[in-house]
Short mmCIF file of C-alpha atoms and ligand atoms in Angstrom, two decimals:
data_model
loop_
_atom_site.label_atom_id
_atom_site.label_comp_id
_atom_site.label_asym_id
_atom_site.label_seq_id
_atom_site.Cartn_x
_atom_site.Cartn_y
_atom_site.Cartn_z
CA MET A 232 109.09 -36.88 151.12
CA SER A 233 107.36 -33.70 150.01
CA VAL A 234 106.44 -33.11 146.40
CA LEU A 235 105.89 -29.71 144.85
CA SER A 236 102.56 -28.91 143.23
CA LEU A 237 102.47 -28.57 139.47
CA ASP A 238 101.77 -24.84 139.83
CA GLN A 239 105.01 -24.44 141.76
CA LEU A 240 106.96 -26.34 139.14
CA LEU A 241 105.86 -24.73 135.92
CA VAL A 242 106.89 -21.26 134.87
CA ASP A 243 103.76 -21.23 132.73
CA LYS A 244 101.19 -23.06 134.80
CA ASN A 245 98.57 -22.52 132.08
CA LYS A 246 100.39 -25.27 130.23
CA VAL A 247 98.59 -27.85 132.33
CA ASP A 248 95.35 -26.00 133.03
CA TRP A 249 93.49 -28.87 131.32
CA LEU A 250 94.20 -30.93 134.43
CA SER A 251 91.88 -28.81 136.55
CA GLN A 252 89.03 -28.53 134.02
CA ASP A 253 85.83 -30.34 134.95
CA TYR A 254 85.55 -31.77 131.43
CA ILE A 255 88.73 -33.82 131.81
CA ARG A 256 89.01 -36.45 134.52
CA PRO A 257 91.22 -39.43 135.30
CA TYR A 258 89.68 -42.84 134.78
CA VAL A 259 90.42 -46.38 135.89
CA PHE A 260 89.18 -49.30 133.81
CA VAL A 261 89.75 -52.20 136.18
CA ARG A 262 87.86 -55.39 136.94
CA PRO A 263 86.50 -55.35 140.50
CA ASP A 264 88.83 -58.10 141.81
CA ASN A 265 91.90 -56.04 140.79
CA LYS A 266 90.67 -52.93 142.57
CA ILE A 267 93.36 -50.94 144.41
CA GLU A 268 92.39 -50.87 148.08
CA GLN A 269 93.95 -47.59 149.21
CA PRO A 270 94.66 -45.54 146.12
CA GLY A 271 97.29 -42.80 146.26
CA GLN A 272 98.68 -43.70 149.68
CA ARG A 273 102.36 -44.30 148.91
CA PHE A 274 103.33 -40.96 147.37
CA PRO A 275 102.26 -37.62 148.89
CA LEU A 276 101.04 -35.69 145.89
CA SER A 277 98.34 -33.11 145.25
CA TRP A 278 98.42 -33.29 141.45
CA PHE A 279 95.34 -35.46 140.88
CA SER A 280 92.43 -34.02 142.78
CA SER A 281 89.57 -34.57 140.29
CA GLU A 282 87.07 -37.28 140.94
CA VAL A 283 88.11 -40.53 139.25
CA ILE A 284 85.80 -42.12 136.66
CA ARG A 285 85.52 -45.85 137.31
CA LYS A 286 84.50 -48.26 134.58
CA ASN A 287 84.18 -52.00 134.80
CA PRO A 288 85.59 -53.87 131.77
CA LEU A 289 83.56 -56.96 132.66
CA LYS A 290 80.24 -55.12 132.26
CA MET A 291 78.55 -55.21 128.86
CA ALA A 292 77.36 -51.65 129.41
CA ASP A 293 80.98 -50.43 129.55
CA VAL A 294 82.19 -52.18 126.40
CA ASN A 295 82.18 -49.07 124.28
CA PHE A 296 84.69 -47.47 126.64
CA ALA A 297 87.00 -50.38 125.71
CA ASN A 298 86.24 -49.81 122.02
CA LEU A 299 87.19 -46.14 122.36
CA ILE A 300 90.43 -46.99 124.17
CA LEU A 301 91.29 -49.35 121.31
CA ASP A 302 90.33 -46.76 118.68
CA LEU A 303 92.78 -44.31 120.25
CA GLU A 304 95.46 -46.94 120.77
CA HIS A 305 95.29 -48.22 117.21
CA LYS A 306 95.67 -44.73 115.79
CA ALA A 307 98.51 -43.85 118.15
CA PHE A 308 100.48 -46.99 117.28
CA GLU A 309 99.67 -47.00 113.55
CA LYS A 310 103.04 -45.56 112.62
CA SER A 311 105.10 -47.94 114.72
CA GLN A 312 102.95 -50.86 113.53
CA MET A 313 102.48 -52.10 117.07
CA PRO A 314 98.74 -51.71 117.72
CA MET A 315 97.45 -53.97 120.48
CA PRO A 316 95.18 -56.83 119.35
CA ARG A 317 91.82 -56.83 121.16
CA TRP A 318 92.46 -60.22 122.74
CA VAL A 319 95.80 -58.97 124.14
CA PHE A 320 93.91 -56.08 125.72
CA TYR A 321 91.60 -58.54 127.45
CA ASP A 322 93.95 -61.46 128.24
CA CYS A 323 97.11 -59.50 129.08
CA ALA A 324 95.81 -56.17 130.38
CA ILE A 325 92.27 -56.27 131.73
CA MET A 326 92.43 -59.71 133.37
CA PRO A 327 95.82 -59.51 135.12
CA GLY A 328 96.33 -55.76 135.31
CA TYR A 329 95.25 -52.26 135.58
CA VAL A 330 94.21 -49.77 132.88
CA ALA A 331 94.06 -46.01 133.53
CA GLY A 332 94.23 -42.66 131.82
CA PHE A 333 92.34 -39.43 131.28
CA ALA A 334 88.93 -39.04 129.68
CA MET A 335 87.26 -35.98 128.20
CA LYS A 336 83.58 -35.11 127.95
CA GLN A 337 82.42 -35.73 124.40
CA SER A 338 80.45 -32.47 124.50
CA GLN A 339 83.76 -30.54 124.79
CA MET A 340 85.59 -32.32 122.00
CA SER A 341 86.22 -30.85 118.57
CA ASP A 342 85.02 -32.67 115.46
CA LEU A 343 88.63 -33.50 114.66
CA GLN A 344 89.17 -35.05 118.09
CA LYS A 345 85.97 -37.06 117.72
CA SER A 346 87.11 -38.30 114.33
CA PHE A 347 89.91 -40.30 116.00
CA TYR A 348 87.22 -42.62 117.41
CA PRO A 349 85.37 -44.51 114.65
CA ARG A 350 83.20 -46.27 117.26
CA LEU A 351 82.16 -43.15 119.16
CA LYS A 352 78.43 -43.07 119.92
CA PRO A 353 76.35 -40.02 120.86
CA GLU A 354 75.59 -41.59 124.27
CA ASP A 355 79.32 -41.90 125.23
CA GLU A 356 79.63 -39.12 127.80
CA TRP A 357 83.34 -39.65 128.58
CA VAL A 358 85.92 -40.43 125.90
CA PRO A 359 89.37 -41.80 126.83
CA ILE A 360 92.10 -39.44 125.56
CA SER A 361 95.02 -41.37 127.01
CA LEU A 362 95.87 -44.87 128.12
CA PHE A 363 98.35 -46.59 130.40
CA ILE A 364 98.41 -50.30 131.15
CA ILE A 365 100.40 -51.85 133.94
CA ILE A 366 100.53 -55.51 134.99
CA PRO A 367 101.87 -57.09 138.20
CA THR A 368 104.79 -59.51 137.68
CA MET A 369 105.93 -62.55 139.67
CA ALA A 370 108.96 -60.63 140.94
CA ARG A 371 108.07 -59.21 144.32
CA GLY A 372 106.63 -55.70 144.14
CA GLU A 373 107.42 -55.32 140.45
CA TRP A 374 104.94 -54.27 137.80
CA VAL A 375 105.45 -54.06 134.07
CA ALA A 376 104.25 -51.14 131.98
CA HIS A 377 102.71 -52.52 128.84
CA ASN A 378 101.24 -49.59 126.95
CA LEU A 379 101.17 -45.80 126.99
CA CYS A 380 99.55 -43.46 124.51
CA SER A 381 97.86 -40.08 124.35
CA ILE A 382 95.68 -38.13 121.95
CA ASN A 383 98.51 -35.58 121.73
CA SER A 384 100.30 -37.87 119.28
CA LEU A 385 97.39 -37.29 116.85
CA SER A 386 96.91 -33.57 117.49
CA SER A 387 98.48 -30.42 116.12
CA ARG A 388 100.80 -28.59 118.52
CA GLU A 389 98.24 -25.91 119.50
CA ASN A 390 95.59 -28.51 120.32
CA ARG A 391 97.70 -30.64 122.65
CA PHE A 392 97.20 -31.09 126.37
CA TYR A 393 100.73 -30.50 127.57
CA GLY A 394 102.01 -33.36 129.72
CA LEU A 395 99.04 -35.66 129.05
CA GLY A 396 101.15 -38.73 128.23
CA PHE A 397 103.54 -38.10 131.10
CA LEU A 398 100.79 -37.44 133.62
CA THR A 399 98.82 -40.50 132.49
CA LYS A 400 101.59 -42.81 133.62
CA ALA A 401 102.26 -40.68 136.71
CA PHE A 402 98.59 -40.83 137.71
CA ALA A 403 98.46 -44.62 137.36
CA LEU A 404 101.69 -45.16 139.34
CA TRP A 405 100.44 -42.82 142.05
CA PHE A 406 96.91 -44.21 142.21
CA ALA A 407 98.01 -47.87 142.34
CA ASN A 408 100.86 -47.20 144.84
CA ILE A 409 103.42 -48.76 142.51
CA GLU A 410 106.97 -48.86 143.81
CA ILE A 411 108.85 -50.67 141.04
CA CYS A 412 107.94 -50.38 137.39
CA CYS A 413 109.63 -52.25 134.56
CA GLY A 414 108.98 -51.50 130.93
CA MET A 415 110.08 -51.93 127.36
CA THR A 416 110.66 -49.26 124.76
CA GLN A 417 112.67 -48.89 121.60
CA TRP A 418 115.96 -47.03 121.99
CA THR A 419 115.00 -44.54 119.28
CA SER A 420 111.47 -43.90 120.61
CA PRO A 421 110.81 -40.32 121.75
CA ALA A 422 108.85 -41.88 124.61
CA LEU A 423 112.18 -42.69 126.28
CA ARG A 424 112.27 -39.03 127.29
CA LEU A 425 109.15 -39.60 129.35
CA HIS A 426 109.84 -43.10 130.66
CA SER A 427 113.19 -42.12 132.17
CA HIS A 428 111.55 -39.49 134.40
CA TYR A 429 109.58 -41.60 136.85
CA GLY A 430 112.47 -42.75 139.04
CA GLU A 431 116.01 -44.12 138.97
CA PHE A 432 116.28 -45.79 135.60
CA GLU A 433 118.13 -49.09 135.38
CA ILE A 434 118.85 -50.87 132.08
CA LEU A 435 117.79 -54.52 132.31
CA THR A 436 118.45 -55.33 128.64
CA ALA A 437 120.12 -53.12 126.07
CA TYR A 438 119.63 -55.52 123.16
CA THR A 439 116.61 -57.84 123.22
CA PRO A 440 116.46 -60.36 120.38
CA VAL A 441 113.55 -62.20 122.01
CA HIS A 442 111.37 -59.16 121.17
CA ASP A 443 110.01 -58.45 117.66
CA TYR A 444 112.28 -55.38 117.74
CA PRO A 445 115.70 -56.42 119.08
CA GLU A 446 116.71 -52.77 119.59
CA THR A 447 114.36 -52.73 122.55
CA LEU A 448 115.50 -51.38 125.88
CA THR A 449 114.06 -53.10 128.96
CA TYR A 450 114.20 -50.90 132.04
CA ARG A 451 113.36 -51.03 135.70
CA LEU A 452 112.69 -47.95 137.75
CA LYS A 453 112.07 -47.25 141.38
CA VAL A 454 109.17 -44.83 141.35
CA ASP A 455 110.16 -41.47 142.81
CA PRO A 456 108.01 -38.35 142.25
CA HIS A 457 111.13 -36.19 142.62
CA TYR A 458 111.89 -37.23 139.03
CA TRP A 459 108.41 -36.11 137.95
CA GLU A 460 109.33 -32.63 139.13
CA VAL A 461 112.54 -32.91 137.13
CA PHE A 462 110.47 -33.66 134.01
CA PHE A 463 108.38 -30.53 134.40
CA ASN A 464 111.03 -28.08 135.50
CA LYS A 465 113.57 -29.56 133.07
CA SER A 466 116.27 -29.55 135.72
CA THR A 467 118.73 -32.25 136.64
CA SER A 468 117.99 -34.55 139.53
CA GLU A 469 119.42 -33.13 142.73
CA ASN A 470 120.71 -36.45 144.02
CA PHE A 471 121.92 -38.15 140.83
CA GLU A 472 125.60 -37.18 141.20
CA GLU A 473 125.59 -38.33 144.80
CA ARG A 474 124.26 -41.74 143.92
CA TYR A 475 125.77 -42.53 140.51
CA MET A 476 129.10 -42.16 138.73
CA LYS A 477 129.92 -42.30 135.04
CA SER A 478 131.24 -45.68 133.96
CA GLU A 479 133.80 -46.03 131.18
CA HIS A 480 130.98 -47.21 128.89
CA SER A 481 128.59 -45.33 126.67
CA VAL A 482 125.91 -46.28 124.20
CA CYS A 483 124.78 -44.88 120.89
CA ARG A 484 121.07 -45.47 120.37
CA LYS A 485 121.30 -45.99 116.64
CA ASP A 486 124.36 -48.22 116.75
CA VAL A 487 123.33 -51.86 117.19
CA GLY A 488 126.95 -52.81 117.91
CA SER A 489 127.05 -50.54 120.95
CA LEU A 490 123.69 -51.90 122.19
CA LYS A 491 125.00 -55.46 121.90
CA ALA A 492 128.25 -54.53 123.66
CA LEU A 493 126.28 -53.09 126.57
CA GLN A 494 124.06 -56.16 126.66
CA LEU A 495 127.14 -58.38 126.97
CA LEU A 496 128.36 -56.29 129.90
CA ILE A 497 124.98 -56.69 131.60
CA GLU A 498 124.97 -60.43 130.95
CA SER A 499 128.46 -60.77 132.43
CA GLY A 500 127.30 -59.11 135.65
CA LYS A 501 129.21 -55.81 135.26
CA GLY A 502 126.11 -53.74 136.10
CA PRO A 503 123.69 -52.63 137.32
CA PHE A 504 123.79 -49.82 134.76
CA TYR A 505 121.70 -46.66 134.78
CA LEU A 506 120.83 -43.86 132.37
CA ARG A 507 120.68 -40.23 133.35
CA PRO A 508 117.23 -38.69 132.70
CA SER A 509 118.50 -35.20 131.88
CA GLU A 510 120.74 -36.61 129.11
CA LEU A 511 117.77 -38.36 127.53
CA ARG A 512 115.52 -35.31 127.83
CA SER A 513 117.83 -32.92 126.04
CA GLY A 514 119.96 -35.14 123.84
CA SER A 515 119.36 -36.07 120.22
CA LEU A 516 119.12 -39.63 118.96
CA GLU A 517 122.61 -39.32 117.48
CA ASP A 518 124.25 -38.37 120.80
CA SER A 519 126.00 -41.06 122.72
CA LEU A 520 124.68 -41.62 126.22
CA ALA A 521 126.85 -42.11 129.27
CA ILE A 522 126.21 -45.25 131.27
CA TYR A 523 126.23 -44.87 135.04
CA LEU A 524 127.06 -47.20 137.91
CA PRO A 525 125.88 -46.83 141.50
CA ARG A 526 128.54 -45.26 143.78
C1 COA B 87 104.72 -41.05 123.66
C2 COA B 87 103.43 -40.36 124.09
C3 COA B 87 102.69 -41.24 125.08
C4 COA B 87 103.83 -39.04 124.80
O1 COA B 87 102.68 -38.40 125.27
P1 COA B 87 102.39 -36.86 124.93
O2 COA B 87 101.10 -36.56 125.56
O3 COA B 87 102.55 -36.68 123.47
O4 COA B 87 103.61 -36.11 125.62
P2 COA B 87 103.56 -35.14 126.90
O5 COA B 87 102.76 -33.94 126.56
O6 COA B 87 103.22 -35.89 128.12
O7 COA B 87 105.10 -34.78 127.05
C5 COA B 87 105.56 -33.59 126.65
C6 COA B 87 107.05 -33.64 126.43
O8 COA B 87 107.47 -34.84 125.77
C7 COA B 87 107.97 -34.50 124.47
N1 COA B 87 107.45 -35.45 123.47
C8 COA B 87 106.31 -36.16 123.53
N2 COA B 87 106.15 -36.88 122.40
C9 COA B 87 107.23 -36.61 121.64
C10 COA B 87 107.64 -37.02 120.36
N3 COA B 87 106.93 -37.90 119.62
N4 COA B 87 108.81 -36.54 119.87
C11 COA B 87 109.55 -35.65 120.59
N5 COA B 87 109.20 -35.21 121.80
C12 COA B 87 108.05 -35.69 122.32
C13 COA B 87 107.38 -33.13 124.18
O9 COA B 87 108.16 -32.42 123.26
C14 COA B 87 107.41 -32.50 125.54
O10 COA B 87 108.73 -32.12 125.91
P3 COA B 87 109.09 -30.57 126.12
O11 COA B 87 108.50 -30.19 127.46
O12 COA B 87 110.58 -30.61 126.15
O13 COA B 87 108.49 -29.85 124.98
C15 COA B 87 102.52 -40.01 122.87
O14 COA B 87 103.21 -39.16 122.00
C16 COA B 87 102.02 -41.22 122.09
O15 COA B 87 100.93 -41.68 122.34
N6 COA B 87 102.82 -41.69 121.11
C17 COA B 87 102.39 -42.81 120.25
C18 COA B 87 102.43 -44.13 120.99
C19 COA B 87 103.81 -44.41 121.61
O16 COA B 87 104.83 -44.35 120.94
N7 COA B 87 103.81 -44.75 122.93
C20 COA B 87 105.00 -45.05 123.68
C21 COA B 87 105.32 -46.50 123.64
S1 COA B 87 106.74 -46.88 124.64
#
């Protein structure tokens, strides 16, 4: 499997020039026992060449890095009213899992950017500007994505780091050699555009009453960097047609009845059902989405 470089993919490669600046670097915030032994071995990729900042969440000296992650997270999830409680961060992310993202040197940040972090101290050299959390599950080889956010959601268009949210999850999947990633997102969330571009995207639940938000989509994807290219060059996947065919079913994201109908089909074993990334990338929330079956 060969993967194109970002420069080859983007018409305007300046869009992601932040990725090669020395004032922005990827970080991992992982307790030593959860350390990944051979990072970045599974997928051949040249996208993440900067030195990785490593912080230890079990060290008192690194606690303000956790505070800054939570500052960012709470602001990013303010609107959706789903900020992560601090104990959830510790019990359900740091202890079992793996936290990663990008950090920026405080000395390069604008006053506005700094204002997103009420607990920022002058001695904090690196400030997390994105966050992804992933946790191993009991199902063999499967991980579950638990949180994704980026400072872009708080920034004006001209001050964004294009692709930061997308590349945060991509970096973590690459670094931790993750093959299968499950996740949960709301059908109407714009983040679905991103989540569907990490690999073949199977719907595990279309309607999820056990969640606080029943209109939650649970997905499972087989990580495939070919889809990351598709995200950046806004193409359609070259092998989708070969592997999947349109079923007679479709779903409308805002129509609870259609979500429930799809859920019943899944529960009665009519699947597995897949969504097509290019339809999610370009479609509006009102469009109905085709549901695909493997050929
Ligand atoms: C969702 C989130 C992580 C995306 O990260 P990001 O850094 O903003 O997005 P990226 O720069 O990586 O992605 C860029 C692409 O996604 C699209 N996109 C990102 N956020 C979007 C939004 N809120 N609405 C519409 N499109 C959005 C951009 O338009 C762009 O697509 P384009 O190339 O067609 O212009 C970020 O907006 C965020 O933190 N949101 C708040 C928390 C949240 O909802 N997290 C997801 C939980 S499942």
